[in-house]
């Protein structure tokens, strides 16, 4: 009958809307429960790292994808650096020497310059030989270096305008997982043996 029909349609609609509201509230509640306050470690894990396009010391174009599938220990600095960079790169190299060949095989050692004006491919190619045979040097255009600095939250800027200028820069060594996410960062002057122990405990 007509009167019953017109009454039953709004009823169905009301029931349907109620179900939708219940489902929506349920989904919202679950998402609120699951959403915990991220810790500092989780924050930096999400913040550090990302896509880049650079040139390696063999003058080959590389991207972040070329380094996925292996762990990566990466340092940002410059070859003219009188003290901080050579020290941290030596620490990275020494730490790598504490690892087993199997662990080392799963690790990329990377040095990214923050001084692309002076650190051309040939400069990088020579510099890395002072540290470790596995060390990969990366340089690029100023724009490419700016982009990778941003991805890794690296600060670096020329300290003066002279020809033999210094570069002020952050001195973190990042240990990244095979998916390109940060596992751990090391400060300047880390103990290589401790650094190696931590990497060894995480390399699977
Ligand atoms: Ni330096």
PDB file of C-alpha atoms and ligand atoms in Angstrom:
ATOM      1  CA  UNK A   1       0.000   0.000   0.000  1.00  0.00           C
ATOM      2  CA  UNK A   2       1.062   3.505  -0.707  1.00  0.00           C
ATOM      3  CA  UNK A   3       0.937   4.899   2.831  1.00  0.00           C
ATOM      4  CA  UNK A   4       2.993   2.000   4.215  1.00  0.00           C
ATOM      5  CA  UNK A   5       5.538   2.347   1.435  1.00  0.00           C
ATOM      6  CA  UNK A   6       6.116   6.052   2.046  1.00  0.00           C
ATOM      7  CA  UNK A   7       6.540   5.372   5.742  1.00  0.00           C
ATOM      8  CA  UNK A   8       8.890   2.419   5.292  1.00  0.00           C
ATOM      9  CA  UNK A   9      11.353   4.314   3.039  1.00  0.00           C
ATOM     10  CA  UNK A  10      12.357   6.984   5.584  1.00  0.00           C
ATOM     11  CA  UNK A  11      12.596   4.247   8.234  1.00  0.00           C
ATOM     12  CA  UNK A  12      15.085   2.327   6.075  1.00  0.00           C
ATOM     13  CA  UNK A  13      17.004   5.529   5.468  1.00  0.00           C
ATOM     14  CA  UNK A  14      17.167   6.283   9.166  1.00  0.00           C
ATOM     15  CA  UNK A  15      18.394   2.773   9.946  1.00  0.00           C
ATOM     16  CA  UNK A  16      20.976   3.020   7.142  1.00  0.00           C
ATOM     17  CA  UNK A  17      22.199   6.407   8.406  1.00  0.00           C
ATOM     18  CA  UNK A  18      22.411   5.035  11.941  1.00  0.00           C
ATOM     19  CA  UNK A  19      24.503   2.092  10.746  1.00  0.00           C
ATOM     20  CA  UNK A  20      26.784   4.484   8.854  1.00  0.00           C
ATOM     21  CA  UNK A  21      27.194   6.681  11.925  1.00  0.00           C
ATOM     22  CA  UNK A  22      27.964   3.654  14.128  1.00  0.00           C
ATOM     23  CA  UNK A  23      30.548   2.386  11.627  1.00  0.00           C
ATOM     24  CA  UNK A  24      32.110   5.842  11.309  1.00  0.00           C
ATOM     25  CA  UNK A  25      32.353   6.286  15.075  1.00  0.00           C
ATOM     26  CA  UNK A  26      33.818   2.797  15.380  1.00  0.00           C
ATOM     27  CA  UNK A  27      36.499   3.455  12.766  1.00  0.00           C
ATOM     28  CA  UNK A  28      37.329   6.807  14.356  1.00  0.00           C
ATOM     29  CA  UNK A  29      37.626   5.230  17.813  1.00  0.00           C
ATOM     30  CA  UNK A  30      39.936   2.481  16.559  1.00  0.00           C
ATOM     31  CA  UNK A  31      42.129   5.009  14.754  1.00  0.00           C
ATOM     32  CA  UNK A  32      42.326   7.176  17.887  1.00  0.00           C
ATOM     33  CA  UNK A  33      43.332   4.206  20.035  1.00  0.00           C
ATOM     34  CA  UNK A  34      45.982   3.129  17.520  1.00  0.00           C
ATOM     35  CA  UNK A  35      47.401   6.612  17.142  1.00  0.00           C
ATOM     36  CA  UNK A  36      50.043   6.867  19.841  1.00  0.00           C
ATOM     37  CA  UNK A  37      52.202   9.866  20.400  1.00  0.00           C
ATOM     38  CA  UNK A  38      55.310   9.190  18.270  1.00  0.00           C
ATOM     39  CA  UNK A  39      58.595   9.029  20.166  1.00  0.00           C
ATOM     40  CA  UNK A  40      61.587  11.148  19.183  1.00  0.00           C
ATOM     41  CA  UNK A  41      63.173   8.064  17.628  1.00  0.00           C
ATOM     42  CA  UNK A  42      60.086   7.369  15.532  1.00  0.00           C
ATOM     43  CA  UNK A  43      59.978  11.011  14.510  1.00  0.00           C
ATOM     44  CA  UNK A  44      63.583  11.111  13.328  1.00  0.00           C
ATOM     45  CA  UNK A  45      63.139   7.719  11.671  1.00  0.00           C
ATOM     46  CA  UNK A  46      60.419   9.247   9.544  1.00  0.00           C
ATOM     47  CA  UNK A  47      62.226  12.550   9.021  1.00  0.00           C
ATOM     48  CA  UNK A  48      65.726  11.444   8.016  1.00  0.00           C
ATOM     49  CA  UNK A  49      66.318  10.094   4.534  1.00  0.00           C
ATOM     50  CA  UNK A  50      64.474  10.159   1.257  1.00  0.00           C
ATOM     51  CA  UNK A  51      64.890  10.279  -2.492  1.00  0.00           C
ATOM     52  CA  UNK A  52      68.009  11.762  -4.104  1.00  0.00           C
ATOM     53  CA  UNK A  53      69.793  11.859  -7.426  1.00  0.00           C
ATOM     54  CA  UNK A  54      73.584  12.285  -7.293  1.00  0.00           C
ATOM     55  CA  UNK A  55      76.799  11.256  -9.063  1.00  0.00           C
ATOM     56  CA  UNK A  56      79.187   8.716  -7.571  1.00  0.00           C
ATOM     57  CA  UNK A  57      82.992   8.931  -7.563  1.00  0.00           C
ATOM     58  CA  UNK A  58      83.094   6.825 -10.742  1.00  0.00           C
ATOM     59  CA  UNK A  59      81.050   9.524 -12.468  1.00  0.00           C
ATOM     60  CA  UNK A  60      77.928   7.361 -12.630  1.00  0.00           C
ATOM     61  CA  UNK A  61      74.478   8.778 -11.904  1.00  0.00           C
ATOM     62  CA  UNK A  62      72.920   7.191  -8.814  1.00  0.00           C
ATOM     63  CA  UNK A  63      69.683   7.532  -6.879  1.00  0.00           C
ATOM     64  CA  UNK A  64      68.554   6.488  -3.399  1.00  0.00           C
ATOM     65  CA  UNK A  65      67.126   3.333  -4.984  1.00  0.00           C
ATOM     66  CA  UNK A  66      70.640   2.110  -5.840  1.00  0.00           C
ATOM     67  CA  UNK A  67      71.347   1.908  -2.104  1.00  0.00           C
ATOM     68  CA  UNK A  68      68.177   0.130  -1.020  1.00  0.00           C
ATOM     69  CA  UNK A  69      68.412  -3.558  -0.173  1.00  0.00           C
ATOM     70  CA  UNK A  70      71.539  -2.986   1.923  1.00  0.00           C
ATOM     71  CA  UNK A  71      72.166  -1.140   5.144  1.00  0.00           C
ATOM     72  CA  UNK A  72      73.867   2.208   4.677  1.00  0.00           C
ATOM     73  CA  UNK A  73      76.176   4.201   6.867  1.00  0.00           C
ATOM     74  CA  UNK A  74      76.323   7.723   5.503  1.00  0.00           C
ATOM     75  CA  UNK A  75      78.190  10.891   6.410  1.00  0.00           C
ATOM     76  CA  UNK A  76      77.798  14.396   5.027  1.00  0.00           C
ATOM     77  CA  UNK A  77      80.901  16.576   4.900  1.00  0.00           C
ATOM     78  CA  UNK A  78      83.523  17.985   2.539  1.00  0.00           C
ATOM     79  CA  UNK A  79      86.999  16.997   1.438  1.00  0.00           C
ATOM     80  CA  UNK A  80      88.643  20.328   2.381  1.00  0.00           C
ATOM     81  CA  UNK A  81      87.487  19.891   5.981  1.00  0.00           C
ATOM     82  CA  UNK A  82      90.617  20.147   8.149  1.00  0.00           C
ATOM     83  CA  UNK A  83      89.530  17.955  11.062  1.00  0.00           C
ATOM     84  CA  UNK A  84      85.913  16.948  11.715  1.00  0.00           C
ATOM     85  CA  UNK A  85      85.164  15.154   8.442  1.00  0.00           C
ATOM     86  CA  UNK A  86      88.403  13.171   8.151  1.00  0.00           C
ATOM     87  CA  UNK A  87      88.007  12.099  11.769  1.00  0.00           C
ATOM     88  CA  UNK A  88      84.401  10.945  11.334  1.00  0.00           C
ATOM     89  CA  UNK A  89      85.160   9.183   8.055  1.00  0.00           C
ATOM     90  CA  UNK A  90      88.096   7.429   9.718  1.00  0.00           C
ATOM     91  CA  UNK A  91      85.745   6.349  12.521  1.00  0.00           C
ATOM     92  CA  UNK A  92      83.273   5.006   9.944  1.00  0.00           C
ATOM     93  CA  UNK A  93      86.080   3.128   8.193  1.00  0.00           C
ATOM     94  CA  UNK A  94      87.443   1.755  11.477  1.00  0.00           C
ATOM     95  CA  UNK A  95      83.948   0.641  12.529  1.00  0.00           C
ATOM     96  CA  UNK A  96      83.561  -1.196   9.224  1.00  0.00           C
ATOM     97  CA  UNK A  97      86.801  -3.075   9.939  1.00  0.00           C
ATOM     98  CA  UNK A  98      85.255  -4.501  13.124  1.00  0.00           C
ATOM     99  CA  UNK A  99      82.416  -6.080  11.117  1.00  0.00           C
ATOM    100  CA  UNK A 100      82.522  -9.603   9.714  1.00  0.00           C
ATOM    101  CA  UNK A 101      82.847  -9.950   5.918  1.00  0.00           C
ATOM    102  CA  UNK A 102      79.199 -11.108   5.867  1.00  0.00           C
ATOM    103  CA  UNK A 103      78.031  -8.021   7.752  1.00  0.00           C
ATOM    104  CA  UNK A 104      80.204  -5.735   5.635  1.00  0.00           C
ATOM    105  CA  UNK A 105      78.731  -7.294   2.520  1.00  0.00           C
ATOM    106  CA  UNK A 106      75.276  -6.062   3.610  1.00  0.00           C
ATOM    107  CA  UNK A 107      76.486  -2.507   4.203  1.00  0.00           C
ATOM    108  CA  UNK A 108      77.066   0.490   1.942  1.00  0.00           C
ATOM    109  CA  UNK A 109      79.574   3.069   3.182  1.00  0.00           C
ATOM    110  CA  UNK A 110      78.697   6.484   1.790  1.00  0.00           C
ATOM    111  CA  UNK A 111      80.198   9.964   1.956  1.00  0.00           C
ATOM    112  CA  UNK A 112      78.075  12.791   0.542  1.00  0.00           C
ATOM    113  CA  UNK A 113      79.752  16.141  -0.017  1.00  0.00           C
ATOM    114  CA  UNK A 114      78.106  19.346   1.157  1.00  0.00           C
ATOM    115  CA  UNK A 115      80.629  21.348  -0.918  1.00  0.00           C
ATOM    116  CA  UNK A 116      79.796  20.487  -4.547  1.00  0.00           C
ATOM    117  CA  UNK A 117      81.607  23.595  -5.867  1.00  0.00           C
ATOM    118  CA  UNK A 118      84.989  22.120  -4.937  1.00  0.00           C
ATOM    119  CA  UNK A 119      84.215  18.426  -4.460  1.00  0.00           C
ATOM    120  CA  UNK A 120      83.958  17.381  -8.076  1.00  0.00           C
ATOM    121  CA  UNK A 121      83.946  13.701  -9.062  1.00  0.00           C
ATOM    122  CA  UNK A 122      87.767  13.471  -9.383  1.00  0.00           C
ATOM    123  CA  UNK A 123      88.291  15.099  -5.978  1.00  0.00           C
ATOM    124  CA  UNK A 124      85.843  12.666  -4.364  1.00  0.00           C
ATOM    125  CA  UNK A 125      87.423   9.696  -6.176  1.00  0.00           C
ATOM    126  CA  UNK A 126      90.829  10.452  -4.672  1.00  0.00           C
ATOM    127  CA  UNK A 127      89.592  11.439  -1.206  1.00  0.00           C
ATOM    128  CA  UNK A 128      87.645   8.250  -0.462  1.00  0.00           C
ATOM    129  CA  UNK A 129      90.745   6.106  -1.068  1.00  0.00           C
ATOM    130  CA  UNK A 130      92.241   7.452   2.184  1.00  0.00           C
ATOM    131  CA  UNK A 131      89.519   5.771   4.258  1.00  0.00           C
ATOM    132  CA  UNK A 132      87.981   2.487   3.124  1.00  0.00           C
ATOM    133  CA  UNK A 133      87.907   0.489  -0.138  1.00  0.00           C
ATOM    134  CA  UNK A 134      84.115   0.207   0.151  1.00  0.00           C
ATOM    135  CA  UNK A 135      83.520   3.914   0.681  1.00  0.00           C
ATOM    136  CA  UNK A 136      81.371   5.485  -2.031  1.00  0.00           C
ATOM    137  CA  UNK A 137      81.716   9.225  -2.638  1.00  0.00           C
ATOM    138  CA  UNK A 138      78.680  11.149  -3.838  1.00  0.00           C
ATOM    139  CA  UNK A 139      78.567  14.628  -5.299  1.00  0.00           C
ATOM    140  CA  UNK A 140      76.175  16.498  -7.554  1.00  0.00           C
ATOM    141  CA  UNK A 141      74.970  19.859  -8.703  1.00  0.00           C
ATOM    142  CA  UNK A 142      74.410  22.445  -5.951  1.00  0.00           C
ATOM    143  CA  UNK A 143      70.665  21.863  -6.408  1.00  0.00           C
ATOM    144  CA  UNK A 144      71.022  18.074  -6.013  1.00  0.00           C
ATOM    145  CA  UNK A 145      73.180  18.529  -2.915  1.00  0.00           C
ATOM    146  CA  UNK A 146      70.683  20.993  -1.441  1.00  0.00           C
ATOM    147  CA  UNK A 147      67.923  18.435  -2.023  1.00  0.00           C
ATOM    148  CA  UNK A 148      69.738  15.544  -0.337  1.00  0.00           C
ATOM    149  CA  UNK A 149      70.748  17.811   2.563  1.00  0.00           C
ATOM    150  CA  UNK A 150      67.090  18.633   3.055  1.00  0.00           C
ATOM    151  CA  UNK A 151      66.088  14.935   2.973  1.00  0.00           C
ATOM    152  CA  UNK A 152      68.682  14.097   5.627  1.00  0.00           C
ATOM    153  CA  UNK A 153      68.144  17.238   7.707  1.00  0.00           C
ATOM    154  CA  UNK A 154      71.762  18.254   7.194  1.00  0.00           C
ATOM    155  CA  UNK A 155      72.840  21.834   7.747  1.00  0.00           C
ATOM    156  CA  UNK A 156      75.876  23.112   5.854  1.00  0.00           C
ATOM    157  CA  UNK A 157      76.923  26.601   4.788  1.00  0.00           C
ATOM    158  CA  UNK A 158      80.123  28.331   3.703  1.00  0.00           C
ATOM    159  CA  UNK A 159      81.746  29.962   6.719  1.00  0.00           C
ATOM    160  CA  UNK A 160      83.402  32.744   4.708  1.00  0.00           C
ATOM    161  CA  UNK A 161      83.898  34.038   1.174  1.00  0.00           C
ATOM    162  CA  UNK A 162      87.608  33.391   0.778  1.00  0.00           C
ATOM    163  CA  UNK A 163      89.001  31.012  -1.851  1.00  0.00           C
ATOM    164  CA  UNK A 164      89.908  28.424   0.772  1.00  0.00           C
ATOM    165  CA  UNK A 165      86.634  28.766   2.657  1.00  0.00           C
ATOM    166  CA  UNK A 166      85.546  26.440   5.409  1.00  0.00           C
ATOM    167  CA  UNK A 167      82.054  24.957   5.555  1.00  0.00           C
ATOM    168  CA  UNK A 168      80.087  24.885   8.783  1.00  0.00           C
ATOM    169  CA  UNK A 169      78.131  21.672   8.895  1.00  0.00           C
ATOM    170  CA  UNK A 170      76.352  19.168  11.097  1.00  0.00           C
ATOM    171  CA  UNK A 171      78.475  16.099  11.787  1.00  0.00           C
ATOM    172  CA  UNK A 172      76.088  13.184  12.139  1.00  0.00           C
ATOM    173  CA  UNK A 173      76.703   9.713  10.799  1.00  0.00           C
ATOM    174  CA  UNK A 174      73.436   8.033   9.873  1.00  0.00           C
ATOM    175  CA  UNK A 175      72.849   4.299   9.935  1.00  0.00           C
ATOM    176  CA  UNK A 176      69.969   3.459   7.604  1.00  0.00           C
ATOM    177  CA  UNK A 177      68.096   0.194   7.103  1.00  0.00           C
ATOM    178  CA  UNK A 178      67.702  -1.602   3.724  1.00  0.00           C
ATOM    179  CA  UNK A 179      64.398   0.250   3.172  1.00  0.00           C
ATOM    180  CA  UNK A 180      66.125   3.614   3.557  1.00  0.00           C
ATOM    181  CA  UNK A 181      64.802   4.443   7.038  1.00  0.00           C
ATOM    182  CA  UNK A 182      66.992   5.704   9.852  1.00  0.00           C
ATOM    183  CA  UNK A 183      68.022   3.103  12.438  1.00  0.00           C
ATOM    184  CA  UNK A 184      70.457   5.194  14.449  1.00  0.00           C
ATOM    185  CA  UNK A 185      72.494   8.363  14.231  1.00  0.00           C
ATOM    186  CA  UNK A 186      75.995   8.759  15.621  1.00  0.00           C
ATOM    187  CA  UNK A 187      77.511  12.002  16.819  1.00  0.00           C
ATOM    188  CA  UNK A 188      80.930  13.390  15.927  1.00  0.00           C
ATOM    189  CA  UNK A 189      83.750  11.444  17.536  1.00  0.00           C
ATOM    190  CA  UNK A 190      81.858   8.193  18.150  1.00  0.00           C
ATOM    191  CA  UNK A 191      83.858   5.187  19.330  1.00  0.00           C
ATOM    192  CA  UNK A 192      84.318   2.952  16.253  1.00  0.00           C
ATOM    193  CA  UNK A 193      84.135  -0.279  18.220  1.00  0.00           C
ATOM    194  CA  UNK A 194      80.824   0.715  19.820  1.00  0.00           C
ATOM    195  CA  UNK A 195      79.545   1.893  16.464  1.00  0.00           C
ATOM    196  CA  UNK A 196      80.426  -1.471  14.950  1.00  0.00           C
ATOM    197  CA  UNK A 197      78.819  -3.372  17.841  1.00  0.00           C
ATOM    198  CA  UNK A 198      75.581  -1.491  17.370  1.00  0.00           C
ATOM    199  CA  UNK A 199      75.557  -2.029  13.608  1.00  0.00           C
ATOM    200  CA  UNK A 200      76.402  -5.719  14.056  1.00  0.00           C
ATOM    201  CA  UNK A 201      73.473  -6.106  16.450  1.00  0.00           C
ATOM    202  CA  UNK A 202      71.092  -4.652  13.884  1.00  0.00           C
ATOM    203  CA  UNK A 203      72.386  -6.148  10.623  1.00  0.00           C
ATOM    204  CA  UNK A 204      70.292  -9.211   9.835  1.00  0.00           C
TER     205      UNK A 204
HETATM  206 NI1  LIG B   1      83.841  18.696   8.234  1.00  0.00          NI
END
